[in-house]
Amino acid sequence: MAESLRLTVDRRSPVPLYYQVAEQLEQAIGSGQLSPGFKLDNEISLADQLGLSRPTMRRAIQELVDKGLLVRKRGVGTQVVHGRVRRELELTSLFDDLRATGQKPATKVLVNQVEPAPAEVADELGFAEGDEVLHLERLRLADEKPLAVLRNWLPANVIRPTDEELENGGLYQLIRDAGTHVQVARQRIGARGATTQEARLLGGRKNDAVLTMQRTAYADSGRAIEYGDHCYRPEAYSFEVTLVER
Amino acid sequence: MAESLRLTVDRRSPVPLYYQVAEQLEQAIGSGQLSPGFKLDNEISLADQLGLSRPTMRRAIQELVDKGLLVRKRGVGTQVVHGRVRRELELTSLFDDLRATGQKPATKVLVNQVEPAPAEVADELGFAEGDEVLHLERLRLADEKPLAVLRNWLPANVIRPTDEELENGGLYQLIRDAGTHVQVARQRIGARGATTQEARLLGGRKNDAVLTMQRTAYADSGRAIEYGDHCYRPEAYSFEVTLVER
DNA sequence: AAGTGGTCTAGACCACTTT
DNA sequence: AAGTGGTCTAGACCACTTA
């Protein structure tokens, strides 16, 4: 089957070649230009068409396989996955997520102080109990409606934001601005009934179901940079994950 | 810093070299032989020590970066991530998960019949409304206690299990046994209050918080192979995800 | 300046699937 | 037998970080 795409690469660009190709393929799939089930040319042929080596073309394809947009089968070929493409869970903050989807995020700061780490927090961050940590509690709103209660603890020497800084952007933006790069985060997602305080903040009743997420994030130095314990109004928020068999 | 590890590769083994190395590194991290914060030798040195090319060594390291066990930083090096390692969300069935963690899984079959696809299901599977699908409803128990209500719909020609087969293993095992390889699954995780029926099955009350998961799985042919709508007792189950910035 | 990971090449051989 | 993706090599040059 012939390729109906016009892929191009710009070798003067600082953007990696594999990334340029992956982006164009992703866009072609997202726009429907490549329909579900469409069979791509083989890797060597595609590489030749673009003037790339096979490993580079292969890496471009692998990016989309990892995202769940393409499937590969040895001896057979590479095909576009059937089914709709949804927005993925990424290593971005809720604040950025909301802004990206056109909802108007807002933040109300409830707690912003340095205090000794509670046992659970010290455990998650790899600290000793009682070491000083920055404790944040925020109510996150989207389009003026309460969405989530966000509790976070950070090592005291990462950031010291003002309430105003917390109201104007996401936590991860502040961490990035401080020159710290978050590379890995482990999340545990669950559910429970809302506490009285949570229900009041979120505008529901005690024991209403809330979606919960506990997260520990690590900087590229390998050290723990943040522990978060969040709860969300489940009518307004859910997590999406794509799993790929490798 | 010198490497304190004894990594070896067996070139006669059919197991890929990068995978052999990744496995040994993962085990060394998991066993504590490589402590959090430990700095690995650079890629070229490690490759030389093992008699591998740099791309192969690099791929071994990348596997563990993707799993969130290592972090890399250009100009600096590769380090073991601080913090505990948890079991990951993988493309396995709940049944296998439970067995792997030593809990005794059991299944009670509630529905096992072929019927016309409801609108939502047809939409998720990419079928026309009314096309025939296999509809399953199961109550999953762990150590004799109810854990989850599992509702699944599959194209009618994938499997036709007996109730007994469903009671003795996981759905994914049956799909694999039928020669179908599941490569990609998209999951949406949320929460809500239990319905009356769910509360009765799970041994709770109506409106108790339940953790929910909707999943669409795709075979390596790219076609949708399963849609599932599950709910879990949140005291007994949660999802874990590792996010990696690439 | 030295060392690190990030990208890229141009091949090679193999395992698996389909014809 | 032909075609596909999976693995692997032995280099190369570059960008970034640290000293």
Short mmCIF file of N, CA and C in Angstrom, two decimals, chain B residues 32-169:
data_model
loop_
_atom_site.label_atom_id
_atom_site.label_comp_id
_atom_site.label_asym_id
_atom_site.label_seq_id
_atom_site.Cartn_x
_atom_site.Cartn_y
_atom_site.Cartn_z
N GLY B 32 18.11 -3.49 46.91
CA GLY B 32 18.85 -2.53 47.72
C GLY B 32 20.35 -2.57 47.49
N GLN B 33 20.78 -3.47 46.61
CA GLN B 33 22.21 -3.57 46.30
C GLN B 33 22.70 -2.26 45.67
N LEU B 34 21.82 -1.63 44.91
CA LEU B 34 22.08 -0.27 44.43
C LEU B 34 21.17 0.66 45.22
N SER B 35 21.74 1.48 46.07
CA SER B 35 20.94 2.34 46.93
C SER B 35 20.42 3.54 46.16
N PRO B 36 19.33 4.11 46.67
CA PRO B 36 18.83 5.36 46.08
C PRO B 36 19.93 6.40 46.03
N GLY B 37 20.05 7.08 44.92
CA GLY B 37 21.06 8.11 44.78
C GLY B 37 22.36 7.60 44.19
N PHE B 38 22.52 6.28 44.15
CA PHE B 38 23.75 5.70 43.59
C PHE B 38 23.94 6.15 42.14
N LYS B 39 25.16 6.52 41.83
CA LYS B 39 25.45 7.01 40.48
C LYS B 39 26.09 5.90 39.66
N LEU B 40 25.45 5.55 38.57
CA LEU B 40 25.98 4.52 37.69
C LEU B 40 27.17 5.04 36.90
N ASP B 41 28.02 4.12 36.46
CA ASP B 41 29.05 4.50 35.50
C ASP B 41 28.38 5.02 34.24
N ASN B 42 29.14 5.72 33.43
CA ASN B 42 28.53 6.23 32.20
C ASN B 42 28.26 5.12 31.20
N GLU B 43 27.44 5.42 30.24
CA GLU B 43 26.95 4.40 29.31
C GLU B 43 28.06 3.67 28.58
N ILE B 44 29.05 4.42 28.13
CA ILE B 44 30.12 3.82 27.34
C ILE B 44 30.95 2.87 28.19
N SER B 45 31.22 3.29 29.42
CA SER B 45 31.99 2.45 30.32
C SER B 45 31.23 1.16 30.63
N LEU B 46 29.94 1.29 30.93
CA LEU B 46 29.13 0.11 31.22
C LEU B 46 29.07 -0.82 30.01
N ALA B 47 28.92 -0.23 28.83
CA ALA B 47 28.88 -1.04 27.62
C ALA B 47 30.18 -1.81 27.45
N ASP B 48 31.30 -1.14 27.67
CA ASP B 48 32.60 -1.80 27.56
C ASP B 48 32.73 -2.95 28.55
N GLN B 49 32.31 -2.68 29.80
CA GLN B 49 32.42 -3.72 30.83
C GLN B 49 31.67 -4.99 30.44
N LEU B 50 30.58 -4.82 29.73
CA LEU B 50 29.74 -5.96 29.37
C LEU B 50 30.02 -6.47 27.96
N GLY B 51 30.86 -5.78 27.23
CA GLY B 51 31.13 -6.19 25.85
C GLY B 51 29.97 -5.91 24.93
N LEU B 52 29.21 -4.86 25.25
CA LEU B 52 28.05 -4.49 24.43
C LEU B 52 28.35 -3.18 23.70
N SER B 53 27.56 -2.90 22.69
CA SER B 53 27.64 -1.59 22.04
C SER B 53 26.91 -0.58 22.91
N ARG B 54 27.22 0.67 22.70
CA ARG B 54 26.57 1.70 23.51
C ARG B 54 25.05 1.72 23.31
N PRO B 55 24.53 1.64 22.08
CA PRO B 55 23.06 1.66 21.95
C PRO B 55 22.36 0.56 22.73
N THR B 56 22.97 -0.61 22.81
CA THR B 56 22.34 -1.71 23.53
C THR B 56 22.34 -1.42 25.04
N MET B 57 23.45 -0.96 25.54
CA MET B 57 23.51 -0.59 26.97
C MET B 57 22.53 0.54 27.24
N ARG B 58 22.49 1.47 26.33
CA ARG B 58 21.60 2.61 26.48
C ARG B 58 20.14 2.17 26.56
N ARG B 59 19.80 1.21 25.75
CA ARG B 59 18.42 0.74 25.76
C ARG B 59 18.08 0.07 27.08
N ALA B 60 19.03 -0.68 27.64
CA ALA B 60 18.80 -1.31 28.94
C ALA B 60 18.50 -0.25 29.98
N ILE B 61 19.29 0.81 29.98
CA ILE B 61 19.07 1.89 30.94
C ILE B 61 17.72 2.56 30.69
N GLN B 62 17.40 2.77 29.43
CA GLN B 62 16.15 3.45 29.10
C GLN B 62 14.93 2.69 29.63
N GLU B 63 15.00 1.36 29.60
CA GLU B 63 13.90 0.56 30.13
C GLU B 63 13.60 0.95 31.58
N LEU B 64 14.67 1.13 32.35
CA LEU B 64 14.48 1.42 33.77
C LEU B 64 14.14 2.89 34.00
N VAL B 65 14.59 3.76 33.10
CA VAL B 65 14.16 5.15 33.17
C VAL B 65 12.65 5.21 32.94
N ASP B 66 12.18 4.44 31.96
CA ASP B 66 10.74 4.42 31.67
C ASP B 66 9.94 3.86 32.84
N LYS B 67 10.55 2.98 33.59
CA LYS B 67 9.85 2.42 34.75
C LYS B 67 9.95 3.32 35.97
N GLY B 68 10.72 4.39 35.84
CA GLY B 68 10.84 5.33 36.96
C GLY B 68 11.86 4.91 38.00
N LEU B 69 12.73 3.97 37.67
CA LEU B 69 13.71 3.51 38.64
C LEU B 69 15.03 4.27 38.54
N LEU B 70 15.32 4.79 37.36
CA LEU B 70 16.54 5.57 37.16
C LEU B 70 16.18 6.94 36.61
N VAL B 71 17.03 7.92 36.87
CA VAL B 71 16.89 9.23 36.22
C VAL B 71 18.22 9.55 35.54
N ARG B 72 18.11 10.20 34.39
CA ARG B 72 19.31 10.57 33.65
C ARG B 72 19.33 12.06 33.44
N LYS B 73 20.52 12.63 33.40
CA LYS B 73 20.65 14.05 33.17
C LYS B 73 21.89 14.26 32.32
N ARG B 74 21.68 14.94 31.22
CA ARG B 74 22.79 15.16 30.30
C ARG B 74 23.89 15.94 31.00
N GLY B 75 25.10 15.56 30.76
CA GLY B 75 26.24 16.24 31.36
C GLY B 75 26.51 15.82 32.79
N VAL B 76 25.59 15.05 33.36
CA VAL B 76 25.73 14.68 34.77
C VAL B 76 25.89 13.18 34.95
N GLY B 77 24.87 12.44 34.53
CA GLY B 77 24.97 10.99 34.70
C GLY B 77 23.64 10.35 34.99
N THR B 78 23.70 9.10 35.41
CA THR B 78 22.50 8.31 35.67
C THR B 78 22.50 7.87 37.12
N GLN B 79 21.36 8.10 37.79
CA GLN B 79 21.26 7.78 39.21
C GLN B 79 20.04 6.95 39.51
N VAL B 80 20.14 6.20 40.61
CA VAL B 80 18.99 5.46 41.10
C VAL B 80 18.05 6.44 41.79
N VAL B 81 16.75 6.34 41.48
CA VAL B 81 15.76 7.24 42.07
C VAL B 81 15.61 6.94 43.55
N HIS B 82 15.48 8.00 44.33
CA HIS B 82 15.19 7.83 45.74
C HIS B 82 13.76 7.33 45.90
N GLY B 83 13.52 6.75 47.02
CA GLY B 83 12.15 6.37 47.32
C GLY B 83 11.87 4.91 46.99
N ARG B 84 10.81 4.43 47.59
CA ARG B 84 10.49 3.03 47.45
C ARG B 84 9.96 2.70 46.07
N VAL B 85 10.13 1.48 45.70
CA VAL B 85 9.60 1.03 44.42
C VAL B 85 8.30 0.28 44.67
N ARG B 86 7.28 0.69 43.99
CA ARG B 86 6.00 0.01 44.16
C ARG B 86 5.69 -0.82 42.92
N ARG B 87 4.79 -1.74 43.12
CA ARG B 87 4.35 -2.54 41.99
C ARG B 87 3.55 -1.66 41.02
N GLU B 88 3.79 -1.88 39.77
CA GLU B 88 3.23 -1.01 38.76
C GLU B 88 1.92 -1.53 38.18
N LEU B 89 1.15 -0.60 37.69
CA LEU B 89 -0.03 -0.93 36.89
C LEU B 89 0.45 -1.52 35.58
N GLU B 90 0.05 -2.72 35.30
CA GLU B 90 0.48 -3.35 34.04
C GLU B 90 -0.71 -3.86 33.28
N LEU B 91 -0.41 -4.31 32.08
CA LEU B 91 -1.47 -4.80 31.21
C LEU B 91 -1.79 -6.24 31.56
N THR B 92 -2.18 -6.45 32.81
CA THR B 92 -2.56 -7.78 33.24
C THR B 92 -3.95 -7.69 33.82
N SER B 93 -4.57 -8.82 34.03
CA SER B 93 -5.92 -8.78 34.57
C SER B 93 -5.86 -8.68 36.08
N LEU B 94 -6.94 -8.24 36.64
CA LEU B 94 -7.08 -8.18 38.09
C LEU B 94 -6.85 -9.55 38.70
N PHE B 95 -7.33 -10.57 38.01
CA PHE B 95 -7.19 -11.95 38.51
C PHE B 95 -5.72 -12.30 38.70
N ASP B 96 -4.91 -12.01 37.66
CA ASP B 96 -3.48 -12.29 37.74
C ASP B 96 -2.82 -11.44 38.82
N ASP B 97 -3.25 -10.17 38.92
CA ASP B 97 -2.71 -9.28 39.94
C ASP B 97 -2.90 -9.86 41.33
N LEU B 98 -4.10 -10.33 41.59
CA LEU B 98 -4.42 -10.85 42.91
C LEU B 98 -3.59 -12.09 43.21
N ARG B 99 -3.53 -12.97 42.22
CA ARG B 99 -2.78 -14.20 42.44
C ARG B 99 -1.31 -13.89 42.69
N ALA B 100 -0.79 -12.88 41.95
CA ALA B 100 0.63 -12.53 42.09
C ALA B 100 0.93 -11.96 43.47
N THR B 101 -0.07 -11.32 44.09
CA THR B 101 0.17 -10.73 45.41
C THR B 101 -0.28 -11.67 46.53
N GLY B 102 -0.55 -12.90 46.18
CA GLY B 102 -0.81 -13.90 47.20
C GLY B 102 -2.22 -13.91 47.74
N GLN B 103 -3.10 -13.08 47.17
CA GLN B 103 -4.49 -13.14 47.60
C GLN B 103 -5.20 -14.21 46.78
N LYS B 104 -6.23 -14.78 47.36
CA LYS B 104 -6.92 -15.86 46.66
C LYS B 104 -8.09 -15.29 45.86
N PRO B 105 -7.95 -15.23 44.54
CA PRO B 105 -9.04 -14.67 43.75
C PRO B 105 -10.14 -15.69 43.50
N ALA B 106 -11.35 -15.20 43.41
CA ALA B 106 -12.47 -16.06 43.02
C ALA B 106 -13.42 -15.22 42.19
N THR B 107 -14.23 -15.87 41.39
CA THR B 107 -15.13 -15.15 40.49
C THR B 107 -16.52 -15.77 40.56
N LYS B 108 -17.52 -14.90 40.65
CA LYS B 108 -18.90 -15.38 40.55
C LYS B 108 -19.49 -14.80 39.28
N VAL B 109 -19.96 -15.66 38.38
CA VAL B 109 -20.47 -15.19 37.09
C VAL B 109 -21.93 -14.76 37.25
N LEU B 110 -22.23 -13.54 36.87
CA LEU B 110 -23.59 -13.01 36.99
C LEU B 110 -24.30 -13.00 35.65
N VAL B 111 -23.56 -12.65 34.61
CA VAL B 111 -24.12 -12.64 33.24
C VAL B 111 -23.07 -13.18 32.30
N ASN B 112 -23.49 -14.02 31.35
CA ASN B 112 -22.58 -14.54 30.34
C ASN B 112 -23.40 -14.89 29.11
N GLN B 113 -23.66 -13.86 28.29
CA GLN B 113 -24.55 -14.11 27.15
C GLN B 113 -24.23 -13.19 25.98
N VAL B 114 -24.62 -13.63 24.78
CA VAL B 114 -24.45 -12.81 23.59
C VAL B 114 -25.72 -11.99 23.39
N GLU B 115 -25.52 -10.69 23.12
CA GLU B 115 -26.66 -9.79 22.99
C GLU B 115 -26.30 -8.64 22.07
N PRO B 116 -27.27 -7.86 21.64
CA PRO B 116 -26.98 -6.69 20.80
C PRO B 116 -26.24 -5.64 21.62
N ALA B 117 -25.28 -4.97 21.00
CA ALA B 117 -24.46 -4.00 21.72
C ALA B 117 -25.27 -2.76 22.06
N PRO B 118 -25.27 -2.34 23.36
CA PRO B 118 -25.85 -1.04 23.72
C PRO B 118 -25.05 0.08 23.04
N ALA B 119 -25.65 1.25 22.97
CA ALA B 119 -25.02 2.36 22.24
C ALA B 119 -23.62 2.68 22.74
N GLU B 120 -23.46 2.81 24.06
CA GLU B 120 -22.17 3.19 24.61
C GLU B 120 -21.09 2.17 24.26
N VAL B 121 -21.47 0.89 24.35
CA VAL B 121 -20.52 -0.18 24.07
C VAL B 121 -20.16 -0.20 22.59
N ALA B 122 -21.13 -0.08 21.74
CA ALA B 122 -20.88 -0.06 20.30
C ALA B 122 -19.93 1.08 19.96
N ASP B 123 -20.15 2.21 20.59
CA ASP B 123 -19.30 3.38 20.38
C ASP B 123 -17.86 3.09 20.75
N GLU B 124 -17.67 2.49 21.92
CA GLU B 124 -16.31 2.22 22.39
C GLU B 124 -15.60 1.18 21.55
N LEU B 125 -16.34 0.17 21.08
CA LEU B 125 -15.72 -0.90 20.30
C LEU B 125 -15.65 -0.55 18.82
N GLY B 126 -16.27 0.55 18.42
CA GLY B 126 -16.29 0.90 17.00
C GLY B 126 -17.24 0.03 16.22
N PHE B 127 -18.31 -0.44 16.87
CA PHE B 127 -19.31 -1.28 16.23
C PHE B 127 -20.54 -0.44 15.91
N ALA B 128 -21.44 -1.03 15.16
CA ALA B 128 -22.76 -0.41 14.99
C ALA B 128 -23.62 -0.84 16.17
N GLU B 129 -24.50 0.06 16.60
CA GLU B 129 -25.40 -0.28 17.69
C GLU B 129 -26.24 -1.49 17.26
N GLY B 130 -26.30 -2.49 18.13
CA GLY B 130 -27.09 -3.66 17.82
C GLY B 130 -26.26 -4.83 17.31
N ASP B 131 -25.01 -4.60 16.89
CA ASP B 131 -24.14 -5.72 16.53
C ASP B 131 -24.00 -6.64 17.73
N GLU B 132 -23.82 -7.93 17.46
CA GLU B 132 -23.79 -8.87 18.57
C GLU B 132 -22.46 -8.82 19.32
N VAL B 133 -22.58 -8.75 20.64
CA VAL B 133 -21.40 -8.77 21.49
C VAL B 133 -21.63 -9.75 22.64
N LEU B 134 -20.51 -10.25 23.18
CA LEU B 134 -20.59 -11.08 24.37
C LEU B 134 -20.60 -10.17 25.59
N HIS B 135 -21.60 -10.32 26.43
CA HIS B 135 -21.74 -9.49 27.62
C HIS B 135 -21.44 -10.34 28.85
N LEU B 136 -20.50 -9.86 29.65
CA LEU B 136 -20.13 -10.57 30.88
C LEU B 136 -20.34 -9.66 32.08
N GLU B 137 -20.85 -10.22 33.16
CA GLU B 137 -20.83 -9.52 34.44
C GLU B 137 -20.36 -10.49 35.48
N ARG B 138 -19.35 -10.05 36.22
CA ARG B 138 -18.74 -10.94 37.21
C ARG B 138 -18.52 -10.19 38.52
N LEU B 139 -18.64 -10.92 39.61
CA LEU B 139 -18.24 -10.39 40.91
C LEU B 139 -16.91 -11.03 41.26
N ARG B 140 -15.91 -10.17 41.48
CA ARG B 140 -14.58 -10.70 41.79
C ARG B 140 -14.36 -10.61 43.29
N LEU B 141 -13.90 -11.71 43.88
CA LEU B 141 -13.62 -11.75 45.31
C LEU B 141 -12.14 -12.01 45.54
N ALA B 142 -11.63 -11.47 46.63
CA ALA B 142 -10.25 -11.74 47.04
C ALA B 142 -10.28 -12.21 48.47
N ASP B 143 -9.71 -13.37 48.71
CA ASP B 143 -9.76 -13.97 50.05
C ASP B 143 -11.20 -14.01 50.57
N GLU B 144 -12.08 -14.40 49.68
CA GLU B 144 -13.51 -14.58 50.00
C GLU B 144 -14.30 -13.29 50.22
N LYS B 145 -13.62 -12.12 50.14
CA LYS B 145 -14.35 -10.88 50.33
C LYS B 145 -14.60 -10.20 48.99
N PRO B 146 -15.79 -9.64 48.77
CA PRO B 146 -16.09 -9.02 47.48
C PRO B 146 -15.19 -7.82 47.24
N LEU B 147 -14.68 -7.70 46.03
CA LEU B 147 -13.70 -6.68 45.71
C LEU B 147 -14.17 -5.78 44.58
N ALA B 148 -14.80 -6.38 43.57
CA ALA B 148 -15.11 -5.58 42.39
C ALA B 148 -16.26 -6.19 41.61
N VAL B 149 -17.00 -5.30 40.94
CA VAL B 149 -18.01 -5.73 39.98
C VAL B 149 -17.46 -5.43 38.59
N LEU B 150 -17.33 -6.46 37.78
CA LEU B 150 -16.69 -6.34 36.47
C LEU B 150 -17.72 -6.55 35.36
N ARG B 151 -17.91 -5.52 34.54
CA ARG B 151 -18.81 -5.66 33.38
C ARG B 151 -17.97 -5.53 32.12
N ASN B 152 -18.08 -6.50 31.23
CA ASN B 152 -17.30 -6.48 30.01
C ASN B 152 -18.14 -6.81 28.79
N TRP B 153 -17.74 -6.19 27.68
CA TRP B 153 -18.36 -6.53 26.40
C TRP B 153 -17.25 -6.80 25.38
N LEU B 154 -17.39 -7.90 24.63
CA LEU B 154 -16.39 -8.27 23.64
C LEU B 154 -17.06 -8.56 22.31
N PRO B 155 -16.37 -8.33 21.20
CA PRO B 155 -16.90 -8.79 19.92
C PRO B 155 -17.25 -10.27 20.04
N ALA B 156 -18.36 -10.68 19.44
CA ALA B 156 -18.90 -12.02 19.69
C ALA B 156 -17.97 -13.13 19.20
N ASN B 157 -17.04 -12.81 18.29
CA ASN B 157 -16.22 -13.88 17.71
C ASN B 157 -14.83 -14.02 18.35
N VAL B 158 -14.63 -13.41 19.50
CA VAL B 158 -13.31 -13.53 20.13
C VAL B 158 -13.24 -14.76 21.02
N ILE B 159 -14.10 -14.80 22.03
CA ILE B 159 -14.18 -15.99 22.89
C ILE B 159 -15.63 -16.27 23.22
N ARG B 160 -15.93 -17.50 23.58
CA ARG B 160 -17.24 -17.90 24.08
C ARG B 160 -17.03 -18.79 25.29
N PRO B 161 -16.67 -18.17 26.41
CA PRO B 161 -16.28 -18.96 27.57
C PRO B 161 -17.49 -19.59 28.27
N THR B 162 -17.26 -20.72 28.93
CA THR B 162 -18.27 -21.27 29.83
C THR B 162 -18.15 -20.53 31.16
N ASP B 163 -19.20 -20.61 31.98
CA ASP B 163 -19.14 -20.00 33.31
C ASP B 163 -17.96 -20.56 34.09
N GLU B 164 -17.73 -21.86 33.92
CA GLU B 164 -16.65 -22.50 34.66
C GLU B 164 -15.29 -21.91 34.26
N GLU B 165 -15.11 -21.70 32.96
CA GLU B 165 -13.85 -21.11 32.52
C GLU B 165 -13.66 -19.72 33.12
N LEU B 166 -14.74 -18.96 33.22
CA LEU B 166 -14.64 -17.62 33.79
C LEU B 166 -14.34 -17.66 35.29
N GLU B 167 -14.79 -18.73 35.93
CA GLU B 167 -14.55 -18.83 37.38
C GLU B 167 -13.12 -19.26 37.71
N ASN B 168 -12.48 -19.88 36.74
CA ASN B 168 -11.16 -20.45 37.02
C ASN B 168 -9.99 -19.59 36.57
N GLY B 169 -10.25 -18.42 36.02
CA GLY B 169 -9.13 -17.61 35.56
C GLY B 169 -9.59 -16.23 35.15
#
